[in-house]
Coordinates of C-alpha atoms and ligand atoms in Angstrom, one line a residue:
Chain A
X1 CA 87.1 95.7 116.7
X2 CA 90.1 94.4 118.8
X3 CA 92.6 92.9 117.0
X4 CA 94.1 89.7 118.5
X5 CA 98.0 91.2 118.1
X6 CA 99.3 94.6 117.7
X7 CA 102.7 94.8 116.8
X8 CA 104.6 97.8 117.8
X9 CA 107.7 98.3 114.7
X10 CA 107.5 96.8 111.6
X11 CA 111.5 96.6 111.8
X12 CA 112.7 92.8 110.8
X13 CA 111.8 91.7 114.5
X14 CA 108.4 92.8 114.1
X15 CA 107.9 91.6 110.6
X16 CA 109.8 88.4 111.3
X17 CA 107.5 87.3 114.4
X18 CA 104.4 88.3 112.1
X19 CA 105.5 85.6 109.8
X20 CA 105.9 83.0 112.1
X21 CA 102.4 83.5 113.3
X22 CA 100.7 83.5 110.4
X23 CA 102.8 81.0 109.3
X24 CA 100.9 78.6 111.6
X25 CA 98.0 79.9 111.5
X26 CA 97.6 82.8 113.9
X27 CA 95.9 85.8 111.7
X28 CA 94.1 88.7 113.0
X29 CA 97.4 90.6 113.4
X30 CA 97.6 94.4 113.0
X31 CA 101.2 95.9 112.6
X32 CA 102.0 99.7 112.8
X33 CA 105.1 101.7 112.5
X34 CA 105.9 105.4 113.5
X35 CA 107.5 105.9 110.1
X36 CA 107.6 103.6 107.0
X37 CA 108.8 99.7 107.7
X38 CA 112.4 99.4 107.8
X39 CA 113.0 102.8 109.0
X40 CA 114.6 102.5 112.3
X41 CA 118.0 99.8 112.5
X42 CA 116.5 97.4 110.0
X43 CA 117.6 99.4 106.7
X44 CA 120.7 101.0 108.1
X45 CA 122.5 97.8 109.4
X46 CA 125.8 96.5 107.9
X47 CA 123.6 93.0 107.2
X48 CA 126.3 90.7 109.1
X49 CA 125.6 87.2 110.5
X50 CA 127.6 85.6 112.9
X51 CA 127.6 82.8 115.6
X52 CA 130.8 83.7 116.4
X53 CA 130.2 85.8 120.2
X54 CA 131.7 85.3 123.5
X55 CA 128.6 84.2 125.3
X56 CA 126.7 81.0 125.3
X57 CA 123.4 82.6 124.7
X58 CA 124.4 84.9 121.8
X59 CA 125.9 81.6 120.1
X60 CA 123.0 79.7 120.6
X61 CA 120.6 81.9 119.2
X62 CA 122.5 82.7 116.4
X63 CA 123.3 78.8 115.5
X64 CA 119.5 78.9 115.3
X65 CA 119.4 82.0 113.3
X66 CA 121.9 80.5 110.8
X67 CA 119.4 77.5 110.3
X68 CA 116.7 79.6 109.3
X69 CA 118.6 82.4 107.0
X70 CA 118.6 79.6 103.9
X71 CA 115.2 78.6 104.6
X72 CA 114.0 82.1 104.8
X73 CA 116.4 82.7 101.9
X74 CA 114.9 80.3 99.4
X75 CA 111.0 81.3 100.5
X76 CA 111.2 85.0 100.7
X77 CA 113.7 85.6 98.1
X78 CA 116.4 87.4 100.3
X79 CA 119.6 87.3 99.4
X80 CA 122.3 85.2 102.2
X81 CA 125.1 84.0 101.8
X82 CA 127.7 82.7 103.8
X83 CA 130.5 84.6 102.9
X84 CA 132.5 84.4 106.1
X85 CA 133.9 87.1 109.3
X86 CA 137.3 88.1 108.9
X87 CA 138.9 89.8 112.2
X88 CA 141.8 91.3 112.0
X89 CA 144.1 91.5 114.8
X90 CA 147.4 93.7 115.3
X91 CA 148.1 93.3 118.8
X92 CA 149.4 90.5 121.0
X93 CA 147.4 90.8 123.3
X94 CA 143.9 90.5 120.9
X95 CA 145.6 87.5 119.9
X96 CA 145.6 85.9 123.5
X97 CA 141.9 87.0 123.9
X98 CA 140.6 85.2 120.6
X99 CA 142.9 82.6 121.2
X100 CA 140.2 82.0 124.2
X101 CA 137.3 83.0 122.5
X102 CA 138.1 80.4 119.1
X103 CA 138.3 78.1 122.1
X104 CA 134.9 78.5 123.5
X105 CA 133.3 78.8 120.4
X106 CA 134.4 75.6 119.0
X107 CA 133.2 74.3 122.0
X108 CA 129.9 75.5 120.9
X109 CA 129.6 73.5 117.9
X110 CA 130.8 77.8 115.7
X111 CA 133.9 76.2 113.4
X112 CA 136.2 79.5 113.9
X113 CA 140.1 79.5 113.7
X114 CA 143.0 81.6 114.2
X115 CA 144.9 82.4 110.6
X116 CA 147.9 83.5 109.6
X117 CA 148.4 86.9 107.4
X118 CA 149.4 85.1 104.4
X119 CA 145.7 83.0 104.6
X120 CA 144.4 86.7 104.8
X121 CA 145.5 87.9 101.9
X122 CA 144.1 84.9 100.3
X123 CA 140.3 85.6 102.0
X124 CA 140.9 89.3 101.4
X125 CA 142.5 89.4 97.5
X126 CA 144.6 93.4 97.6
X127 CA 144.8 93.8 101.0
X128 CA 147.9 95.0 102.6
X129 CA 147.8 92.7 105.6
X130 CA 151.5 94.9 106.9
X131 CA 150.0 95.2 110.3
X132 CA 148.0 92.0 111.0
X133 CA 150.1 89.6 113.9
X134 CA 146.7 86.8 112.9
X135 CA 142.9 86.8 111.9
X136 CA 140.0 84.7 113.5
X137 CA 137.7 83.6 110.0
X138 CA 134.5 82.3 110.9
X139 CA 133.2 80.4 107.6
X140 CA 129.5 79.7 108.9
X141 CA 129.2 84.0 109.2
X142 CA 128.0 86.3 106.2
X143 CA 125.4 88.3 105.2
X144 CA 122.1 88.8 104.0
X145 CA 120.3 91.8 102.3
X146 CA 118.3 94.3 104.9
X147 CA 116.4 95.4 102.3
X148 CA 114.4 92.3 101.1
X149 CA 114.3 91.0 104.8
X150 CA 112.1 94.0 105.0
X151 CA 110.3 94.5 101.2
X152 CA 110.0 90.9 101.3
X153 CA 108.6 89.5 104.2
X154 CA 105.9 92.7 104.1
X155 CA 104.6 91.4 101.1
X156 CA 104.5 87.9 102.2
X157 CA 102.6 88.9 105.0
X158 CA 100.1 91.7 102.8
X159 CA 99.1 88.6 100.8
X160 CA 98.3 86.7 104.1
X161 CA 96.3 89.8 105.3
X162 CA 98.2 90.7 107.9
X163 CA 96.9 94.2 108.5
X164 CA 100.3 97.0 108.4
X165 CA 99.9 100.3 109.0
X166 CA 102.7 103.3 108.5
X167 CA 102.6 106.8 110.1
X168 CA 101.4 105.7 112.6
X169 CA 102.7 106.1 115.9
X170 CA 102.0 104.3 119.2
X171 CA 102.2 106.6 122.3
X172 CA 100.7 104.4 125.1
X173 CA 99.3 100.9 126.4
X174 CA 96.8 100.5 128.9
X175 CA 95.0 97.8 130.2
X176 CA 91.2 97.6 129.2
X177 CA 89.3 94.8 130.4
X178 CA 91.4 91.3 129.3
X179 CA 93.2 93.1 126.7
X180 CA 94.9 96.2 126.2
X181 CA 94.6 99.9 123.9
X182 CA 97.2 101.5 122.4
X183 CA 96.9 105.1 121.9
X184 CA 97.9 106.6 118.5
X185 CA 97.9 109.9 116.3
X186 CA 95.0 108.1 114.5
X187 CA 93.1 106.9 117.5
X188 CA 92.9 103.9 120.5
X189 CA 93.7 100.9 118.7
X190 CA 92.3 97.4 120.6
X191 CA 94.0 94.6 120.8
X192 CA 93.9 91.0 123.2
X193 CA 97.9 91.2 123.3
X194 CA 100.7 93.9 122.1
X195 CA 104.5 93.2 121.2
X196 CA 106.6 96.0 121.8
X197 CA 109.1 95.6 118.8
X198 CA 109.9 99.4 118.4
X199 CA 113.9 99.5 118.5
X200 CA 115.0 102.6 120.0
X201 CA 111.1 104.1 120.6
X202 CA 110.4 100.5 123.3
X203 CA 111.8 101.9 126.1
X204 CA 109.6 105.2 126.4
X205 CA 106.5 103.5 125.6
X206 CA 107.0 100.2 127.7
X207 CA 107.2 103.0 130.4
X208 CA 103.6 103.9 130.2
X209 CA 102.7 100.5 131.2
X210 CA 104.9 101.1 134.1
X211 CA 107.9 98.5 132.4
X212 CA 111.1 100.0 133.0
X213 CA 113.8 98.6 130.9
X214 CA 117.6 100.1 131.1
X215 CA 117.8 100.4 127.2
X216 CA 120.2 102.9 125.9
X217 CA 120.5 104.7 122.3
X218 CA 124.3 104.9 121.3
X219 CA 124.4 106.7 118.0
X220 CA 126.5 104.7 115.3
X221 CA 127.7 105.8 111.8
X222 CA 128.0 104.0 108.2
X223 CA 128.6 104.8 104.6
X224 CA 128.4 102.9 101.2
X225 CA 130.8 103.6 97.9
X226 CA 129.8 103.1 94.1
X227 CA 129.2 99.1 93.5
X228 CA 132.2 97.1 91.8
X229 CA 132.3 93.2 90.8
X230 CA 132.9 91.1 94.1
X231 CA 136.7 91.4 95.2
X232 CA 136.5 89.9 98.8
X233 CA 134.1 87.9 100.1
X234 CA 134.3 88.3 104.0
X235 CA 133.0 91.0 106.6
X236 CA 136.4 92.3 108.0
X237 CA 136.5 93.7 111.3
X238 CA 139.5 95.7 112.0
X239 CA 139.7 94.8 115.9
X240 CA 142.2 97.7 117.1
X241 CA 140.3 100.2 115.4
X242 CA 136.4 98.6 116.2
X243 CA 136.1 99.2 112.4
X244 CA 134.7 97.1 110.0
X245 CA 134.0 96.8 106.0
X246 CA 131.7 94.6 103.9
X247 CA 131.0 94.4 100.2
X248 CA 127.3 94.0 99.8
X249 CA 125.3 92.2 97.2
X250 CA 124.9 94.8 95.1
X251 CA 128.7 95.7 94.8
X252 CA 129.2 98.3 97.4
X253 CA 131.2 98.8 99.8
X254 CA 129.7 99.2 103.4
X255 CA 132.2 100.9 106.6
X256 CA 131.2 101.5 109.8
X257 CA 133.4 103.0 112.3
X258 CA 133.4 103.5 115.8
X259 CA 134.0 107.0 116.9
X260 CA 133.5 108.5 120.6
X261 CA 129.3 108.9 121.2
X262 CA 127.1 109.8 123.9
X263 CA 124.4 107.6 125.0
X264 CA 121.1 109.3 124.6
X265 CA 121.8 112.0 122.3
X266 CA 120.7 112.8 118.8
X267 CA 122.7 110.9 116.2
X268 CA 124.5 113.7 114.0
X269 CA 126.7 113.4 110.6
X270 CA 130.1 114.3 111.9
X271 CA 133.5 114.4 110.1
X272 CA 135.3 112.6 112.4
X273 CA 133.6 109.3 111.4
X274 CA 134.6 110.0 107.5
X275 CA 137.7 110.9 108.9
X276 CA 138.6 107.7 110.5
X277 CA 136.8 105.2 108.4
X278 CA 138.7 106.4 105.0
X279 CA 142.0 106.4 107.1
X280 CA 141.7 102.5 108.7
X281 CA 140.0 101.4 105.3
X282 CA 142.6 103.1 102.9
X283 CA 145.2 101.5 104.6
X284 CA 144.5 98.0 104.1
X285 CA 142.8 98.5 100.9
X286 CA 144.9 101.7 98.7
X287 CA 142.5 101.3 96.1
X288 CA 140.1 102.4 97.9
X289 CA 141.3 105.9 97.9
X290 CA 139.9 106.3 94.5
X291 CA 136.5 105.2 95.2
X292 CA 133.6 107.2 96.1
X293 CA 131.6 107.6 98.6
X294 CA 127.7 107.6 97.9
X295 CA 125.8 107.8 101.0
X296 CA 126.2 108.1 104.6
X297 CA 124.0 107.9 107.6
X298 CA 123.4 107.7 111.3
X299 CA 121.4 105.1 113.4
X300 CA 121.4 103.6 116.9
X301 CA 122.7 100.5 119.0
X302 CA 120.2 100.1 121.3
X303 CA 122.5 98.8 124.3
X304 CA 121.7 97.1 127.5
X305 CA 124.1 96.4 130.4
X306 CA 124.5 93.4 129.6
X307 CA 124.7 93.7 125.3
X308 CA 122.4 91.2 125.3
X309 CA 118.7 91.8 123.8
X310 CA 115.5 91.4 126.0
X311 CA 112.8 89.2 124.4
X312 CA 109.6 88.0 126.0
X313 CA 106.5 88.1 127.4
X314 CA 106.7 90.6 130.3
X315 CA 106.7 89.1 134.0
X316 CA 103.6 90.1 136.1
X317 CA 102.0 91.6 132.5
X318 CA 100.2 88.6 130.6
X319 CA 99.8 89.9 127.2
X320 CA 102.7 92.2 126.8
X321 CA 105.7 91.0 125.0
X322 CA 109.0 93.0 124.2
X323 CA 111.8 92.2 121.8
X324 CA 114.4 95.5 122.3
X325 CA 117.8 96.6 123.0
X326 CA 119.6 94.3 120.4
X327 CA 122.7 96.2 120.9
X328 CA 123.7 95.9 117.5
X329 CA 123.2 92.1 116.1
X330 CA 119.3 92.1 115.7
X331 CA 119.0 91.9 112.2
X332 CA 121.0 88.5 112.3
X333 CA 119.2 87.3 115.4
X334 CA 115.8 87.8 113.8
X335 CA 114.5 84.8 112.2
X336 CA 115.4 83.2 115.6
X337 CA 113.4 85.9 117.9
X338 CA 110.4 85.7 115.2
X339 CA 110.3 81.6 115.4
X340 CA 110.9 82.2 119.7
X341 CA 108.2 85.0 119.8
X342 CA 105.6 82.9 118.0
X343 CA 106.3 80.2 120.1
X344 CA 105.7 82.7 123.5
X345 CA 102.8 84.0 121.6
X346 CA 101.1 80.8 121.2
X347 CA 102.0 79.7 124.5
X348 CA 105.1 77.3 124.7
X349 CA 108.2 77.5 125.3
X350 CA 110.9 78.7 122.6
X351 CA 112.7 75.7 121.0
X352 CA 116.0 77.1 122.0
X353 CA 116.0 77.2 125.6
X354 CA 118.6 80.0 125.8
X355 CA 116.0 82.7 125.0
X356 CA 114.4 82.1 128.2
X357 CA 117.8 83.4 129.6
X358 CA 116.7 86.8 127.7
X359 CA 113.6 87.7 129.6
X360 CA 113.5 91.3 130.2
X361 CA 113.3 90.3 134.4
X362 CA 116.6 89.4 134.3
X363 CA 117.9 93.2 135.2
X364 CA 115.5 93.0 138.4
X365 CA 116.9 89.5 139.6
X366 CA 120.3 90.4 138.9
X367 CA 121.1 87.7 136.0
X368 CA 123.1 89.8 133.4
X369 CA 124.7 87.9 130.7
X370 CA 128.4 88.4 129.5
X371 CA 129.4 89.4 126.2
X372 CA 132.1 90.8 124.7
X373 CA 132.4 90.8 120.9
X374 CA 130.8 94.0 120.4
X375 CA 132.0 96.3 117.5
X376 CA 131.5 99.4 115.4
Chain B
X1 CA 99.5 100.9 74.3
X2 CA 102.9 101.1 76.2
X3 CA 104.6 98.1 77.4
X4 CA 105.4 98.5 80.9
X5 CA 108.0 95.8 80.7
X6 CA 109.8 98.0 77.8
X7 CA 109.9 101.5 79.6
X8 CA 112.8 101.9 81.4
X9 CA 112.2 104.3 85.3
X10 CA 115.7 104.2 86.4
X11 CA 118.9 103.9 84.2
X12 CA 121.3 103.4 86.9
X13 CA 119.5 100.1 88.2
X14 CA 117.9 99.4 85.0
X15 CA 114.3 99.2 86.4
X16 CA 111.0 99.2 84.0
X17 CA 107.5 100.7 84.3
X18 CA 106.5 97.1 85.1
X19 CA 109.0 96.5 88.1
X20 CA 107.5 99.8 89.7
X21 CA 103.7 98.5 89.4
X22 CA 103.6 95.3 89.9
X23 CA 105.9 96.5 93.6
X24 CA 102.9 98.9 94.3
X25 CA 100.3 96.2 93.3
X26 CA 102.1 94.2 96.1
X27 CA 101.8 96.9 99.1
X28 CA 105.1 98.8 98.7
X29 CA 102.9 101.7 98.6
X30 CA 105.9 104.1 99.7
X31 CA 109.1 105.5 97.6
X32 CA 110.9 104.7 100.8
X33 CA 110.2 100.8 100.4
X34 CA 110.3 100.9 96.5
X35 CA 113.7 102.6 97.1
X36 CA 114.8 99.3 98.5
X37 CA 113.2 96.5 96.8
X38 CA 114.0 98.3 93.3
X39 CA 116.9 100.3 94.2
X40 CA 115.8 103.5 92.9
X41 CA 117.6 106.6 93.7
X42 CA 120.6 104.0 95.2
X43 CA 122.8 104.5 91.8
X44 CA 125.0 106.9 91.0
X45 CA 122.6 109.5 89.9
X46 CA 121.2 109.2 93.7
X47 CA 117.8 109.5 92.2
X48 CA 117.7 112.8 90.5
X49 CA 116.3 111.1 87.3
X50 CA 114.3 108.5 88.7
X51 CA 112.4 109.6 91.7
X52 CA 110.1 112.2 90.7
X53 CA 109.1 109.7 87.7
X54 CA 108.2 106.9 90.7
X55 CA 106.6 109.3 92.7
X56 CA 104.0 110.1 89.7
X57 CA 103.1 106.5 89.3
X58 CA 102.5 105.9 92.8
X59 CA 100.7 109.3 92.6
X60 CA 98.5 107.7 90.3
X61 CA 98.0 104.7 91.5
X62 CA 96.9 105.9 94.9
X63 CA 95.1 108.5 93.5
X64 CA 96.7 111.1 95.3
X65 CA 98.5 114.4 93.8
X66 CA 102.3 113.9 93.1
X67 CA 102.9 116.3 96.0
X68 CA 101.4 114.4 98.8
X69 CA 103.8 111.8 97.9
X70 CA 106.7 112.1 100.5
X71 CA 109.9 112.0 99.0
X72 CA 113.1 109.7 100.4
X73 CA 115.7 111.7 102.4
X74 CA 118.4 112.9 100.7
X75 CA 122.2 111.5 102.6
X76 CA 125.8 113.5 102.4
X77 CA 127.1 114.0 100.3
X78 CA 125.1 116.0 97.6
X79 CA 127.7 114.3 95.0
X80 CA 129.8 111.7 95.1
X81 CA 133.6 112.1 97.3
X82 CA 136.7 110.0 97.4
X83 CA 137.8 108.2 100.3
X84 CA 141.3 109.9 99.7
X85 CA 139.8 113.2 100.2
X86 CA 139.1 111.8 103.8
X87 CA 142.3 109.8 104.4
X88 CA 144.5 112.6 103.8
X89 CA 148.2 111.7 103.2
X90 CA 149.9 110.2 100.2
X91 CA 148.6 107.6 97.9
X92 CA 149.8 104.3 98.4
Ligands
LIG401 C1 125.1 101.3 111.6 C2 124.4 100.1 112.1 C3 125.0 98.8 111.7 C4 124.4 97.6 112.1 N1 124.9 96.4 111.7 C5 124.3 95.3 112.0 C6 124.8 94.0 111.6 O1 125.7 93.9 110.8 N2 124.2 92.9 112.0 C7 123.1 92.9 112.8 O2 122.6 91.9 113.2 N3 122.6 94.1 113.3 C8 123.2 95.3 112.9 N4 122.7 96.5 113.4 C9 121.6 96.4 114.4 C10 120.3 96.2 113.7 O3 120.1 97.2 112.7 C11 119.1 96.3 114.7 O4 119.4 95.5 115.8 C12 117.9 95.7 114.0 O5 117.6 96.3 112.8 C13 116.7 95.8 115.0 O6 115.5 95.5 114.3 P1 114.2 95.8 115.0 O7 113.1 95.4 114.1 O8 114.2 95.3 116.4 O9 114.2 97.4 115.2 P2 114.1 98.6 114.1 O10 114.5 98.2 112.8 O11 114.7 99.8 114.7 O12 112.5 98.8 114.0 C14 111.8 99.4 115.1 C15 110.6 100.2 114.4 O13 109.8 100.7 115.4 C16 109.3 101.9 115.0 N5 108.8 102.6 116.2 C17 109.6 103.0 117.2 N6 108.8 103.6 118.1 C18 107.6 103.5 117.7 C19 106.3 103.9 118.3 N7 106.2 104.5 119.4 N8 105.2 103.6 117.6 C20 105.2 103.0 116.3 N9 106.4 102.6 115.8 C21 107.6 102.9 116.5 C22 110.4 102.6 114.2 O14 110.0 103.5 113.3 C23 111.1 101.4 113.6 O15 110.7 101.2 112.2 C24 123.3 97.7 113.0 C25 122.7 98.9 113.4 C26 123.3 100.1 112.9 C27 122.7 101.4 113.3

């Protein structure tokens, strides 16, 4: 029996578009993932949430995004809060730049501002702030938890019988007839439409419907310590160093680091990135030379030219949609793409215009987006 | 009879019989996904007390034998490092 969606990835973008639909009615949706839910970026992510970008479009979406993160909050029972962005900057010349960038973003309706080191050390309680010239602090930013984004909307959508399926791992799309088959290691599954929501696995299989999309895996790194009581609210970025550090709900201490990566290449756990996330971390924090380390793990950015995600129905291919290449923000964008992927799916337009900006046929025409806060 | 609420799966979280079924009963069919909504194996004992005892109630609940329940990955390091032993240099 066809099904009247498949969803490829049952990452927060997959789950998150599910929800919407059934939200409103749309049932009949089947949703399968390679591995187990969560498995790809969706658990490994530092669980920021900014609006705070350098590009119209990113800001947009995310303004949206910050809407729906309490709403989403108070049904499913995730965890957000807005706990702020810290950036640190040591350098005249990053100073200029966000001097800009605060500019265009209050422009934008995002209430950053440039701070002084003595307002850091009040945001950031024991930091040696030595080396900081002046922070941006974005109060509207923060975080919510990965892991009930996942656990939580599954449920919510198992009790709405949505149908979701693990291990199981879609290889191709075809055409059949007015709808399409996806080919699995259990067998061709049938379905009216598909959404390709696979993270790093879109690119290869939107290529067997003959979709080429320039999506790129960059291997990324992060660790968590042992869990204390809160001592600083923000996410601080350290800007020099494209290094960052979070305390998450649970008390731990989350660093990512940016070390040198090849595109394309198997995601390995190297030294290096140990290396230089205790050195940038231990500096502003001493303390934190005592603490432990507990886990650490690789993932993927999965970058486009333009750092901006592709999200859509596919031009010339009525049925497909594709939601990839997030280049590291799509677990904050994702109550936004779910509510605009419903909206494509039922067959309007997205509420904020800007997606439409997004569609994957931009890199054919030529209308690459500019953005430059990118980090770790 | 036992009471599920009473019988304590994982010390480092604090997370009962009760927690664990009632996850299961809701589709988190998967140590992976119980891993996260319960945070078992996520304390400092990284799940060397705690797992195997999950991984016999889902066994039973799915009907399946213990060992075709896949177990989480384990991530570096085996035990717990400080961040000075990274840093290097001087405390301070
Ligand atoms: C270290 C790190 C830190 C990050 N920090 C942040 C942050 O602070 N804020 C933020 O917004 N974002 C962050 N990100 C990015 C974020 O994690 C991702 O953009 C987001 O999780 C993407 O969600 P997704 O559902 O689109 O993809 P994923 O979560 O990757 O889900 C895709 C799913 O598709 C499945 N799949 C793939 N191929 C197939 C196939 N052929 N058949 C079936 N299933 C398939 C995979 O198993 C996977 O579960 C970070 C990423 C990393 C690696």
């Amino acid at each position: 029996m066809a099904k009247r969606l498949i969803v490829v990835g049952a990452g927060v973008t997959g789950l998150m578009t599910a929800k919407f639909l059934v939200d409103r009615g749309f049932s009949d949706i089947l949703v399968i993932d390679r591995k187990y839910p969560g498995s790809g970026g969706s658990f490994r992510c530092a669980t920021g949430v900014r609006a705070s970008f350098t590009s119209r479009e990113h800001i947009k979406v995310m303004l949206r995004a910050i809407d729906l993160w309490p709403k989403l909050s108070k049904e499913l029972g995730i965890k957000y809060s807005r706990d702020g962005y810290l950036w640190l900057l040591s350098r005249d010349r990053d100073v200029e730049f966000f001097r800009e960038a605060v500019k265009f973003q209050n422009s934008l309706g995002v209430p950053t501002r440039l701070v002084t080191p003595e307002e850091v050390r009040e945001l950031a309680p024991t930091i040696n702030a030595s080396s900081v010239v002046a922070a941006v602090y974005d109060p509207i930013a923060g975080k919510a938890s990965c892991f009930d984004s996942v656990t939580n909307t599954l449920t919510h959508l198992l009790a709405r019988g949505v149908e979701v399926k693990w291990g199981v791992e879609a290889r191709k799309i075809a055409r059949e007839g007015r709808g399409f088959v996806v080919e699995t290691n259990i067998g061709s599954l049938r379905a009216d439409s598909v959404l390709v929501a696979a993270g790093d696995g879109s690119r290869r299989l939107l290529e067997t419907l003959g979709v080429d999309l320039p999506i790129r895996s960059l291997p990324k790194h992060a660790l968590v310590t042992e869990a204390f009581r809160p001592v600083f609210k923000p996410l601080i970025i350290d800007w020099a160093t494209s290094s960052y550090i979070v305390q998450l709900f649970n008390g731990n201490f989350y660093i990512g680091a940016d070390i040198p990566e090849v595109y394309d290449t198997v995601a390995k756990v190297k030294l290096e990135f140990l290396r230089k996330a205790a050195r940038v971390w231990t500096s502003y924090f001493p303390w934190l030379r005592e603490v432990y380390v507990l886990r650490y793990w690789t993932g993927y950015y999965d970058m486009t030219p333009d750092h901006h995600p592709v999200i859509g129905p596919v031009e010339g291919l009525e049925g497909v949609y594709v939601a990839a290449g997030f280049s590291g923000h799509g677990f904050m964008m994702a109550p936004a793409v779910g509510e605009a992927l419903a909206s494509y799916i039922l067959g309007e337009r997205p509420l904020v215009p800007e997606f439409e900006r997004l569609s994957p046929g931009r890199f054919a025409r030529g209308e690459l987006i500019k953005e430059i806060a990118v980090f770790g | 009879m036992l009471d599920a609420k009473k019988v304590i799966v994982c010390r480092c979280e604090d997370v009962t019989l009760y927690d664990v079924e009632k996850a299961i009963d809701e589709g988190l069919t998967d140590l992976e996904l119980l891993k996260r909504k319960l945070r078992i194996g996520m304390g400092p004992c990284q799940g060397s007390g705690c797992l195997l005892l999950v991984a016999s109630v889902l066994a039973r609940k799915k009907r399946t034998p213990v060992s075709e329940v896949p177990l989480p990955v384990s991530r570096p390091p085996i035990t717990p490092v400080q961040l000075k032993f990274f840093a290097g240099g001087k405390s301070g």
